[in-house]
Coordinates of C-alpha atoms in Angstrom, one line a residue:
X252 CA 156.6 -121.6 -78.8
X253 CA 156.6 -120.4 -75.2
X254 CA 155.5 -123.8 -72.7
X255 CA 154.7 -123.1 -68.9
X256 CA 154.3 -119.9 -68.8
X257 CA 151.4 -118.0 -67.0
X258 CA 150.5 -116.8 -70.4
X259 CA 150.3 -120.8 -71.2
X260 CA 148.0 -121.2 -69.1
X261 CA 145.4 -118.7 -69.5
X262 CA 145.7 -119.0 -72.5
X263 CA 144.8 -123.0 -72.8
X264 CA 141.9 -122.5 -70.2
X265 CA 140.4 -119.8 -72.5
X266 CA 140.1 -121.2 -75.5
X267 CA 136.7 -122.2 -77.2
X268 CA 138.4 -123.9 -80.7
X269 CA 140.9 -123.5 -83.4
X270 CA 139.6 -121.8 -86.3
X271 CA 140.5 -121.5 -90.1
X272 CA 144.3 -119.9 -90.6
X273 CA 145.3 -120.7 -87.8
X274 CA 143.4 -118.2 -85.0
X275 CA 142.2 -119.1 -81.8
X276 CA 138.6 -118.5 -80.2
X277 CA 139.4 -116.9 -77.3
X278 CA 136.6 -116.5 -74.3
X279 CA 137.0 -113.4 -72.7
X280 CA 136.5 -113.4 -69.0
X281 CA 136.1 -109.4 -68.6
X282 CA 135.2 -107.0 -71.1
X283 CA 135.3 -103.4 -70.1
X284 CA 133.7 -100.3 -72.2
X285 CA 133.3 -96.9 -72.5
X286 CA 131.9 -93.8 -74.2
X287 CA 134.3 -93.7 -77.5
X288 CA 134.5 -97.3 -79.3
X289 CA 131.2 -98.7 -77.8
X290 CA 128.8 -96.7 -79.7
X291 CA 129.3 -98.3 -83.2
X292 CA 129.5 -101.6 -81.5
X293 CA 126.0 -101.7 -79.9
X294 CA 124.7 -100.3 -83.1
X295 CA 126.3 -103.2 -85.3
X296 CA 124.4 -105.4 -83.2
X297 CA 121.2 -103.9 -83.3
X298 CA 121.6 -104.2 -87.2
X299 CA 121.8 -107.9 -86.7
X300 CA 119.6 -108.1 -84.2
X301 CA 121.9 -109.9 -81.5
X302 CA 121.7 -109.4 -78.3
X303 CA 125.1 -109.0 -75.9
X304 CA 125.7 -112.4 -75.1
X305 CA 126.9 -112.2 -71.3
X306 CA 125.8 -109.0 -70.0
X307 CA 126.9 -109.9 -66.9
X308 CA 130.7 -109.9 -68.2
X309 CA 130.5 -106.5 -69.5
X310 CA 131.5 -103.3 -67.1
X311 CA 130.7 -99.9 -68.5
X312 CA 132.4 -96.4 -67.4
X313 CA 132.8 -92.7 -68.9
X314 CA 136.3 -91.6 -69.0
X315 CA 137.7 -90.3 -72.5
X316 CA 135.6 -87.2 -73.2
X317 CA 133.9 -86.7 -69.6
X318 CA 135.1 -82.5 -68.8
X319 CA 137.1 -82.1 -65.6
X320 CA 136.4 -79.0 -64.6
X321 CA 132.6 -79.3 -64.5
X322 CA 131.0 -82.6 -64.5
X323 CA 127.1 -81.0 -64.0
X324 CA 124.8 -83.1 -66.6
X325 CA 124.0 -82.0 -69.5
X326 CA 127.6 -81.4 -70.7
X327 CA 128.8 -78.1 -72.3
X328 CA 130.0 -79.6 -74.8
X329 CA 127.0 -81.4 -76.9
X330 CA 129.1 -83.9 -78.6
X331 CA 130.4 -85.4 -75.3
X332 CA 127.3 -85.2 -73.8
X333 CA 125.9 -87.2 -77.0
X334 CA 128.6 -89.8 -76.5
X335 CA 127.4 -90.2 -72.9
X336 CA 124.1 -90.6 -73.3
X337 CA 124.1 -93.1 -75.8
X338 CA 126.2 -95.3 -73.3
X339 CA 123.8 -94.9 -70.8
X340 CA 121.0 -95.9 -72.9
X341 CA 122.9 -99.0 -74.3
X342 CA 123.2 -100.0 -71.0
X343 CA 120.5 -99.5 -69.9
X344 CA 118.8 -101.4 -72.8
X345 CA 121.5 -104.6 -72.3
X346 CA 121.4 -104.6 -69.0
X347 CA 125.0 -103.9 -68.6
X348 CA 126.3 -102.5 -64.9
X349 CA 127.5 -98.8 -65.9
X350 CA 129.7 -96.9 -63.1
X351 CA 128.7 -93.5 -64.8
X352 CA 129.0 -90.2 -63.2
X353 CA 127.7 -89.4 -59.2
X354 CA 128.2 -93.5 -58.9
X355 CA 130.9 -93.0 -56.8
X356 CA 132.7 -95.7 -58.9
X357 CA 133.5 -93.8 -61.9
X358 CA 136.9 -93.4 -63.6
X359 CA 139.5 -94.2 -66.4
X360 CA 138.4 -97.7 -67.1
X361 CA 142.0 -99.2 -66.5
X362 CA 141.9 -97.6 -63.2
X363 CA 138.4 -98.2 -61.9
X364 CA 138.1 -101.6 -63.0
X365 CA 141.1 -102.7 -60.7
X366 CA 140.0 -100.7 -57.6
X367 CA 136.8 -102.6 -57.4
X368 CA 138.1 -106.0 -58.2
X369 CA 137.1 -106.5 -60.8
X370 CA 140.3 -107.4 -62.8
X371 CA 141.7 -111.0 -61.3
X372 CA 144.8 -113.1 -61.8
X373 CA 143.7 -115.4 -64.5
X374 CA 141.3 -113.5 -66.4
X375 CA 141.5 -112.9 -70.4
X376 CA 140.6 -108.9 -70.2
X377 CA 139.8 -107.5 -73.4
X378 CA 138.9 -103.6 -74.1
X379 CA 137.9 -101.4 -76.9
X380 CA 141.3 -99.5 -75.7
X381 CA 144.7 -99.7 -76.5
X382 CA 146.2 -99.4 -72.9
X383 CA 144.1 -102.7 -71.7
X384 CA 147.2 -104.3 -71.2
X385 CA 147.2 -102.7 -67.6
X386 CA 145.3 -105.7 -66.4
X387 CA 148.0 -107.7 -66.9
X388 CA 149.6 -106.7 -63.6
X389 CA 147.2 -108.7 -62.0
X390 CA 148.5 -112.4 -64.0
X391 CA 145.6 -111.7 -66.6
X392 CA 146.0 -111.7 -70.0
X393 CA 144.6 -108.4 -70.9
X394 CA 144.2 -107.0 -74.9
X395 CA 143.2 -103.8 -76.4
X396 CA 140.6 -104.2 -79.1
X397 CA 139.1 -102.2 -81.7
X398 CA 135.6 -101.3 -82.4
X399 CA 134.6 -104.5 -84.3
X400 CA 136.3 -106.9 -82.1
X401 CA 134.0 -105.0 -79.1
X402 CA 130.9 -105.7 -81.5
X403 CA 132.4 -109.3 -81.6
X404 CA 133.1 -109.4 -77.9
X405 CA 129.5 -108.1 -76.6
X406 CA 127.6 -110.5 -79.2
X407 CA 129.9 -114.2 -78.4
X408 CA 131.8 -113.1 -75.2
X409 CA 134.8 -114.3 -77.6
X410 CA 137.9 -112.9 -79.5
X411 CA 139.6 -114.4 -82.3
X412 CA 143.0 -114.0 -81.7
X413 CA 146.6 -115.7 -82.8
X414 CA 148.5 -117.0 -80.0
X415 CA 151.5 -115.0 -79.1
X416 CA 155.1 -115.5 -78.6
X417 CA 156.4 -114.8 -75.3
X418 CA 159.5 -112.7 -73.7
X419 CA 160.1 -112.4 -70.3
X420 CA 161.9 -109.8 -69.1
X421 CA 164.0 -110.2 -66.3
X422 CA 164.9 -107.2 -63.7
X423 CA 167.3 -107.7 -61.4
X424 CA 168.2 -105.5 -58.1
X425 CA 166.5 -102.5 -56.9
X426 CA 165.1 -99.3 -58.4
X427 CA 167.1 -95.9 -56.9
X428 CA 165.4 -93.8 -54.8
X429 CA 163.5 -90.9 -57.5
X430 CA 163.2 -93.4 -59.8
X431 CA 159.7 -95.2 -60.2
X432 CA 158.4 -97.7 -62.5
X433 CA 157.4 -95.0 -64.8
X434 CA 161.3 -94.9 -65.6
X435 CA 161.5 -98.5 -65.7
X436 CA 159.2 -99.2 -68.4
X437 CA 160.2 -95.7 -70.5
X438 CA 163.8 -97.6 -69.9
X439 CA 162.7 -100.7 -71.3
X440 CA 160.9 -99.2 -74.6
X441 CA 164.1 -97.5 -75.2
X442 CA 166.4 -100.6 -75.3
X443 CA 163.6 -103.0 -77.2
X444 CA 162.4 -100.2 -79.1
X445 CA 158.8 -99.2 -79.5
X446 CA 158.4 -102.2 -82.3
X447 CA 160.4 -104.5 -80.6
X448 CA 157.3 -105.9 -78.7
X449 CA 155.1 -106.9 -82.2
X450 CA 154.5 -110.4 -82.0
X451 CA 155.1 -111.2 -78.2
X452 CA 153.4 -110.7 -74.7
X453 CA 155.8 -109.6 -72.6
X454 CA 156.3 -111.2 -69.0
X455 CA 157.9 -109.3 -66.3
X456 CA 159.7 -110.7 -63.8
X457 CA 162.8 -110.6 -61.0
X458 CA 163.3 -108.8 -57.8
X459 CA 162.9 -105.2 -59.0
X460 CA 159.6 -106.0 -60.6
X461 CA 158.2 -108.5 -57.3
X462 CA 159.1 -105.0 -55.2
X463 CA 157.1 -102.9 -56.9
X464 CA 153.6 -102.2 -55.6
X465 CA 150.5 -103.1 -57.6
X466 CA 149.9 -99.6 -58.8
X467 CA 153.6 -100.2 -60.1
X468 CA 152.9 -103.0 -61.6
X469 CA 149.7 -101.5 -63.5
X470 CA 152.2 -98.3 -65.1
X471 CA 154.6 -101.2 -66.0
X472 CA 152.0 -103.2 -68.0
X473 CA 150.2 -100.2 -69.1
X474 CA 153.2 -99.1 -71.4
X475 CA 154.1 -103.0 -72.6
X476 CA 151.5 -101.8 -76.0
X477 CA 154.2 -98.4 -75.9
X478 CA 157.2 -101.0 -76.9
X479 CA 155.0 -102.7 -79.1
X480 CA 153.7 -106.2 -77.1
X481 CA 150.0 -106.5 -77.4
X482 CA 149.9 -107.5 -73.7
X483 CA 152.2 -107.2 -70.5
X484 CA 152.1 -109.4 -67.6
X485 CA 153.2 -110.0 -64.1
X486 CA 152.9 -113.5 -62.2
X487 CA 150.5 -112.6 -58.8
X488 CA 152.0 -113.4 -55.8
X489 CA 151.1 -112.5 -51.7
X490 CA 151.5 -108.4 -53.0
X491 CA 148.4 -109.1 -55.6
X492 CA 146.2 -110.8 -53.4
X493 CA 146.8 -108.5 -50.5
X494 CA 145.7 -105.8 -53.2
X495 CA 142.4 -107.8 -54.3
X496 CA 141.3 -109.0 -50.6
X497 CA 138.2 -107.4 -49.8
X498 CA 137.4 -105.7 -52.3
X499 CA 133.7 -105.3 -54.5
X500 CA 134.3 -108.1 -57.0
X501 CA 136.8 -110.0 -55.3
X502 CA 135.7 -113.9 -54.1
X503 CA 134.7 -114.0 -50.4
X504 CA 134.9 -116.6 -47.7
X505 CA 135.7 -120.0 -49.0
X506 CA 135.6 -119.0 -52.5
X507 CA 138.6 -116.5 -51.6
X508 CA 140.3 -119.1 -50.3
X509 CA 139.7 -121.7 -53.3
X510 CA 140.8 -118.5 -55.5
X511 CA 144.0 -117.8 -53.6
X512 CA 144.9 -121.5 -54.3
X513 CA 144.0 -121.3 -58.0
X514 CA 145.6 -118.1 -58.9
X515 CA 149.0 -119.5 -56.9
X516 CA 149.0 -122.5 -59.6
X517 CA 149.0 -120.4 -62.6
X518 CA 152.9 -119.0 -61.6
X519 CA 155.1 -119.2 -64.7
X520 CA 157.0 -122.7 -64.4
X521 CA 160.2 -122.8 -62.9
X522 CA 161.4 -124.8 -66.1
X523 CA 159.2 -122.4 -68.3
X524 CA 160.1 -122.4 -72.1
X525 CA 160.2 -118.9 -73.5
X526 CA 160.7 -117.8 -77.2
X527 CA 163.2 -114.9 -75.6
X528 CA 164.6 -113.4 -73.0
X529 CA 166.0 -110.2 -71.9
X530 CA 167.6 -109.0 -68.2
X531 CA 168.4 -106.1 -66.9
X532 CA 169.7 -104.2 -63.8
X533 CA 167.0 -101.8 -62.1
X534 CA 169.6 -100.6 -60.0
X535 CA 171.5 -98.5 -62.7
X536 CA 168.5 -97.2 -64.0
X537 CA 168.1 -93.2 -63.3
X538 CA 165.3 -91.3 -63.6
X539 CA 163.9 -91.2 -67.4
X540 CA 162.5 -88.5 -69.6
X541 CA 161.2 -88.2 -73.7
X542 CA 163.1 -86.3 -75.7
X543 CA 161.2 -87.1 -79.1
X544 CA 158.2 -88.0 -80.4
X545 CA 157.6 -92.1 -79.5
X546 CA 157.6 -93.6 -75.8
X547 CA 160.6 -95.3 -77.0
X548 CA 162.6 -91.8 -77.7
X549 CA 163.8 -91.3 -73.8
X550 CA 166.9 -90.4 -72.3
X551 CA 167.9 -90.4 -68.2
X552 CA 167.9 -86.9 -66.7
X553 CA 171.7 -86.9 -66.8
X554 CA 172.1 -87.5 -70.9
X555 CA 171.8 -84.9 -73.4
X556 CA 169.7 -85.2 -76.4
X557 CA 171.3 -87.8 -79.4
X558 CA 172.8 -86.9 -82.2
X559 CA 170.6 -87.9 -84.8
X560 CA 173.7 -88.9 -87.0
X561 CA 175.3 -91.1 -84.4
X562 CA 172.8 -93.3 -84.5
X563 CA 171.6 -96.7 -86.3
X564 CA 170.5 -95.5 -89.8
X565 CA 166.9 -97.0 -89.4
X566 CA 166.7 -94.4 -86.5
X567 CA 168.3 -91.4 -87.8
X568 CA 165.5 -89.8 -89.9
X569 CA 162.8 -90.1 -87.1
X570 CA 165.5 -88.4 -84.7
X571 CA 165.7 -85.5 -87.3
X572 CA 162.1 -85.4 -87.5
X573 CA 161.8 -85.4 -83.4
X574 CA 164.7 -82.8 -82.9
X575 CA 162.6 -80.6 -85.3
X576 CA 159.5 -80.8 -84.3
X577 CA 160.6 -80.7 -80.5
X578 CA 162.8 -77.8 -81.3
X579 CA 165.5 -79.4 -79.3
X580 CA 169.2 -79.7 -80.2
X581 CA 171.1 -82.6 -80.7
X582 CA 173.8 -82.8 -77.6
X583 CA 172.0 -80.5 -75.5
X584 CA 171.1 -82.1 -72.1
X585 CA 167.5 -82.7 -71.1
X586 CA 167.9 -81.4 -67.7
X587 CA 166.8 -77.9 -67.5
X588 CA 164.2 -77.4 -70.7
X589 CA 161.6 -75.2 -70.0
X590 CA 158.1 -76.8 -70.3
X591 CA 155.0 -74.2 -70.0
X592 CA 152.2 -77.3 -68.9
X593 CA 152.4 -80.2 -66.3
X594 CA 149.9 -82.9 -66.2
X595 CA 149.5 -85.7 -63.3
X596 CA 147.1 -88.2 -64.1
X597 CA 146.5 -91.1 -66.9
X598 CA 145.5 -94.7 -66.8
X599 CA 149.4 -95.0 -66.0
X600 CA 150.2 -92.6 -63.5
X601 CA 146.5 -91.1 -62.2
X602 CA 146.6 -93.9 -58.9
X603 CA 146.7 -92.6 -55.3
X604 CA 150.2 -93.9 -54.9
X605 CA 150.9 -91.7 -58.3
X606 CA 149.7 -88.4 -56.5
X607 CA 151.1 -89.2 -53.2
X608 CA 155.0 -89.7 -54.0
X609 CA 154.0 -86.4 -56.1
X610 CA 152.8 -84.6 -53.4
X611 CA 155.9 -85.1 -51.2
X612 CA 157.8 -82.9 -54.3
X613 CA 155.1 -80.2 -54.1
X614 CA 154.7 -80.0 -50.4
X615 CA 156.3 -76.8 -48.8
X616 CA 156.6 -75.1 -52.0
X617 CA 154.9 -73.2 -55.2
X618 CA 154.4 -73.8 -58.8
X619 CA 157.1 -71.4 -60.8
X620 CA 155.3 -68.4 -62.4
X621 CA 153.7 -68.5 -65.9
X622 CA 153.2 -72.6 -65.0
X623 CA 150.0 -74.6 -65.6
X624 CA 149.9 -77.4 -63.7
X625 CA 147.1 -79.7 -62.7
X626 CA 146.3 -83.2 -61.2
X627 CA 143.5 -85.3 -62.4
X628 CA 142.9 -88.0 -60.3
X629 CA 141.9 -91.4 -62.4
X630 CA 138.8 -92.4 -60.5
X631 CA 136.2 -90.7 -58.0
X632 CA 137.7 -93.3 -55.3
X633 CA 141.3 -91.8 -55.6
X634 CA 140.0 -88.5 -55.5
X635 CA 137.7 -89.4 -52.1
X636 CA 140.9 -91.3 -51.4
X637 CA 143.5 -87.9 -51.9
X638 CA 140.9 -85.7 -50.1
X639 CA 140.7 -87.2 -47.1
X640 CA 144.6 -87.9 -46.6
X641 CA 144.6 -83.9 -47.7
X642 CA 147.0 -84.1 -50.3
X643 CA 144.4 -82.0 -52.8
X644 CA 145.1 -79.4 -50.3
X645 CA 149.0 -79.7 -50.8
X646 CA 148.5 -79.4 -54.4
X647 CA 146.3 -76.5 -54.3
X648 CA 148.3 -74.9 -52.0
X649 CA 151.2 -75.2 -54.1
X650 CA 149.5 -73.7 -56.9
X651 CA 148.2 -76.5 -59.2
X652 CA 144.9 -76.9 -59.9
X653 CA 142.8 -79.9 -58.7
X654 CA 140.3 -81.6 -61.3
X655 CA 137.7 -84.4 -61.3
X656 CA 138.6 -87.9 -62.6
X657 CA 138.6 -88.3 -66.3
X658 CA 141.4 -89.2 -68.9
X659 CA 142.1 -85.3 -69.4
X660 CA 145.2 -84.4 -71.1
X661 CA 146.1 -87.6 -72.0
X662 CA 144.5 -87.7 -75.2
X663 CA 142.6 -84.4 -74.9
X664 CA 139.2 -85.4 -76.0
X665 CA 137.6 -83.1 -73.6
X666 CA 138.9 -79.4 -72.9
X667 CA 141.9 -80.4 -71.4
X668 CA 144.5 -79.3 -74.1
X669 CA 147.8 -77.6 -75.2
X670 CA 147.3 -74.5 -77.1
X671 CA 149.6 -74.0 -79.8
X672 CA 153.6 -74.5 -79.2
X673 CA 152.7 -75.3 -75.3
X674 CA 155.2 -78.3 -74.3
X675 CA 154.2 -80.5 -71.4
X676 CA 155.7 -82.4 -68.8
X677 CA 152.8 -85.0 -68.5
X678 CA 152.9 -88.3 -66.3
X679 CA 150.9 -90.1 -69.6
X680 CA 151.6 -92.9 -71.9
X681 CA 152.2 -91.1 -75.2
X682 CA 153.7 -88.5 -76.7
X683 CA 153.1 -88.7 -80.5
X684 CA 153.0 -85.1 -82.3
X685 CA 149.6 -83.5 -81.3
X686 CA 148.6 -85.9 -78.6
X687 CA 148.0 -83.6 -75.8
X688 CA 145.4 -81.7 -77.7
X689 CA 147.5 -79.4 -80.2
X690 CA 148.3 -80.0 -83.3
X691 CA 151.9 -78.0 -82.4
X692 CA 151.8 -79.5 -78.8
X693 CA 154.8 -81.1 -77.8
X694 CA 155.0 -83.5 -74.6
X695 CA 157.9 -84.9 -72.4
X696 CA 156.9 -88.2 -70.5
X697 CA 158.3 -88.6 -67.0
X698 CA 157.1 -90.3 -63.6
X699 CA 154.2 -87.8 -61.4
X700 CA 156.8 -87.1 -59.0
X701 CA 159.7 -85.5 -62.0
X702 CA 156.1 -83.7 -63.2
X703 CA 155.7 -82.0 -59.9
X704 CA 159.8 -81.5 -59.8
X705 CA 159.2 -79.7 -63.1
X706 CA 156.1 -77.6 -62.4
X707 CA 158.0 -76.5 -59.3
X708 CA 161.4 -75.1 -61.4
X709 CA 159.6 -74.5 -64.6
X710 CA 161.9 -76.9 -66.2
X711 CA 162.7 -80.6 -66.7
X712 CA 164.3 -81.4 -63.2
X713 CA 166.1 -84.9 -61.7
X714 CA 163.0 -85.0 -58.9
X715 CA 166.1 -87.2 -56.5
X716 CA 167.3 -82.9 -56.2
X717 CA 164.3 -82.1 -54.4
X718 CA 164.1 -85.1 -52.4
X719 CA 167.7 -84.2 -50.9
X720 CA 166.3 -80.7 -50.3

């Protein structure tokens, strides 16, 4: 097993004991919630009558089903409405902080949370979502959970939890200019493959990754559950701390600088053990789009769709089944497929950065006719954040529409969806058959700033074009 490693290390100062069969009991440092696997939680407890443990641990938001076009109270829609009352009231009732609507804090839970400090290098993160594993950009160890492990969670403060192997991968040079992190991480799913992750936490590392930004690093370890890790990870450094200093949670004073010489000694280990390793070369990567219907079925803008029969037999049938579905052609290039719907926003792509290096695409010029696009920014302090920089006003202008935060389109719990045969050029994490809402829908993941290239052709476009222009 792995030795040295930051996930070493967090992990050893977490744990509680060893249990039966080998699992760990894990404390959990943060626990975030929301509106869609809390519910049955609170009401397992009540059962038992247990209290949440460390109310004080847990953070509460709205993001899943809260509308985006009109976020007046009481909901149109009863059901989500429902679901956000009963948050509130558990709450309320556990004394749990809640950043709910008009509190000026609210947001997609792997976006909020961040913003206000909340998520620290060193933490053990754990959320009733799969795409947790955002915290990880941070040096936490962050896990999704499912409903029962949040019952488990809000009643010991404590996960049980096999330790994991580790793989660090290893990016050397520089990422082009057009291509983002987004096409990093969609690069990386391809080569491991979206089950090539199952068993490991995956550690990011090397010069391309220590250049990204923070927001960077969050759409990198958002996607490590896409190739099949159960978390991601990037060692903090000078570029994480400048991130956390001053903000809400963060330590102040003396206690920052105690924290600033804690966090530095968690660092991976020079002479770190790790149970694999993988490197590439960011500077060859270009950018990267979805052809089928799994994160890990994406191609560079300049490659044409695969043959399904060319490829490894444990890969050809799902190809077929993509190519059909997707109602694309083998050998037909990616570059220049009409798409009918573009989405901006996400826990992976929603950030200020995200809508900024979009906004310099859409600036000057107009959606293409018969083009739905929109822009949902991932918290209310990104949207305060875009409004006063004016780049809502580029967008409208442009002719995309501007929403309030929420997850949207991402998983289309609220009335953001595709009708029918609609396919989408969405900046989101998934792209499963149905997952934008439709049970026909069909969605091509790319970076924000080749979602704004393609809502301003009407077609899948290399964004570096427009950026010559």
């Amino acid at each position: 097993m792995s030795t040295g490693t930051l996930y070493d290390k967090v992990w050893n100062f977490h744990q509680v004991k060893q249990l039966p069969g080998g699992s760990t009991q894990l404390f959990v440092g943060l626990h975030l919630i929301h509106e869609v696997t809390s519910p049955q939680a609170f009401s397992a407890l009540k059962e038992k009558n247990l209290e949440v443990k460390f109310p004080n641990l847990t953070i509460a938001t709205v993001d899943h089903i809260v509308p985006t076009l009109n976020q007046q109270r009481p909901f149109s829609d009863p059901l989500a409405e429902e679901m956000l009352a009963t948050l509130e009231k558990n709450c309320k009732t556990n004394g749990i902080k809640f950043h709910g609507i008009g509190s000026n804090s609210q947001g997609v839970v792997h976006v909020m949370a961040p913003e206000l400090g909340l998520t620290q290098p060193g933490m053990t993160v754990a959320c009733g979502d799969s795409h947790t594993s955002t915290h990880g950009a941070f040096g936490a160890i962050a896990f999704g959970i499912g409903t029962s492990q949040v019952r488990d969670v809000l009643a010991s403060q404590s996960l049980a939890m096999k330790k994991l192997k580790v793989r660090r991968i290893w990016v050397d040079g520089s990422l082009q200019k057009g291509v983002y992190a987004k096409d990093l991480i969609l690069h990386i799913i391809r080569l491991l493959g979206v089950k090539g992750g199952v068993g490991f936490a995956y550690e990011f590392a090397g010069p391309a990754i220590e250049k990204l930004s923070m927001e960077g690093r969050m759409t990198i370890c958002n996607m490590a559950i896409e190739g099949g890790a159960r978390c991601g990870y990037i060692n903090p450094d000078e570029t994480t701390f400048e991130y956390l200093k001053g903000k809400e949670y963060s330590p102040k004073g003396q206690e920052w600088d105690n924290a600033i010489k804690w966090w530095k000694s968690l660092v991976t280990d020079s002479k770190a053990k790790f149970d694999d390793e993988i490197q590439l070369d960011g500077s060859s990567i270009e950018p990267t789009v979805t052809w089928g219907i799994t994160p890990g079925q994406g191609i560079s803008i300049k490659e044409k769709i695969p043959n399904p029969e060319e490829l490894p037999k444990n890969e050809q049938q799902i190809a077929k089944d993509a190519c059909k579905y997707m109602n694309l052609e083998a050998d037909q290039p990616i570059e220049g497929t009409s798409i009918d719907v573009c989405f901006i926003g996400s826990c992976t792509n929603g950030r200020l950065s995200d809508l900024q290096e979009a906004s310099k695409i859409v600036k000057g010029r107009k959606v293409s006719a018969g083009i739905r696009a929109f822009v949902v920014p991932g918290s209310q302090k990104v949207a305060k954040e875009a409004r006063q920089k004016g780049i809502d006003k580029i967008f409208l202008t442009a002719g995309f529409e501007w929403r309030e935060p929420g997850c949207s389109m991402c998983l289309a719990m609220n009335q953001d969806k595709l009708e029918g045969r609609q396919i989408s050029a969405s900046s989101s994490n998934r792209n499963f058959k149905g997952r934008q809402g439709s049970a026909n829908g069909r969605t091509l993941l790319m970076s924000p700033a080749m979602v704004a290239a393609a809502a301003i052709n009407g077609k899948v476009t290399d964004v570096r074009k427009l950026l010559q222009e």
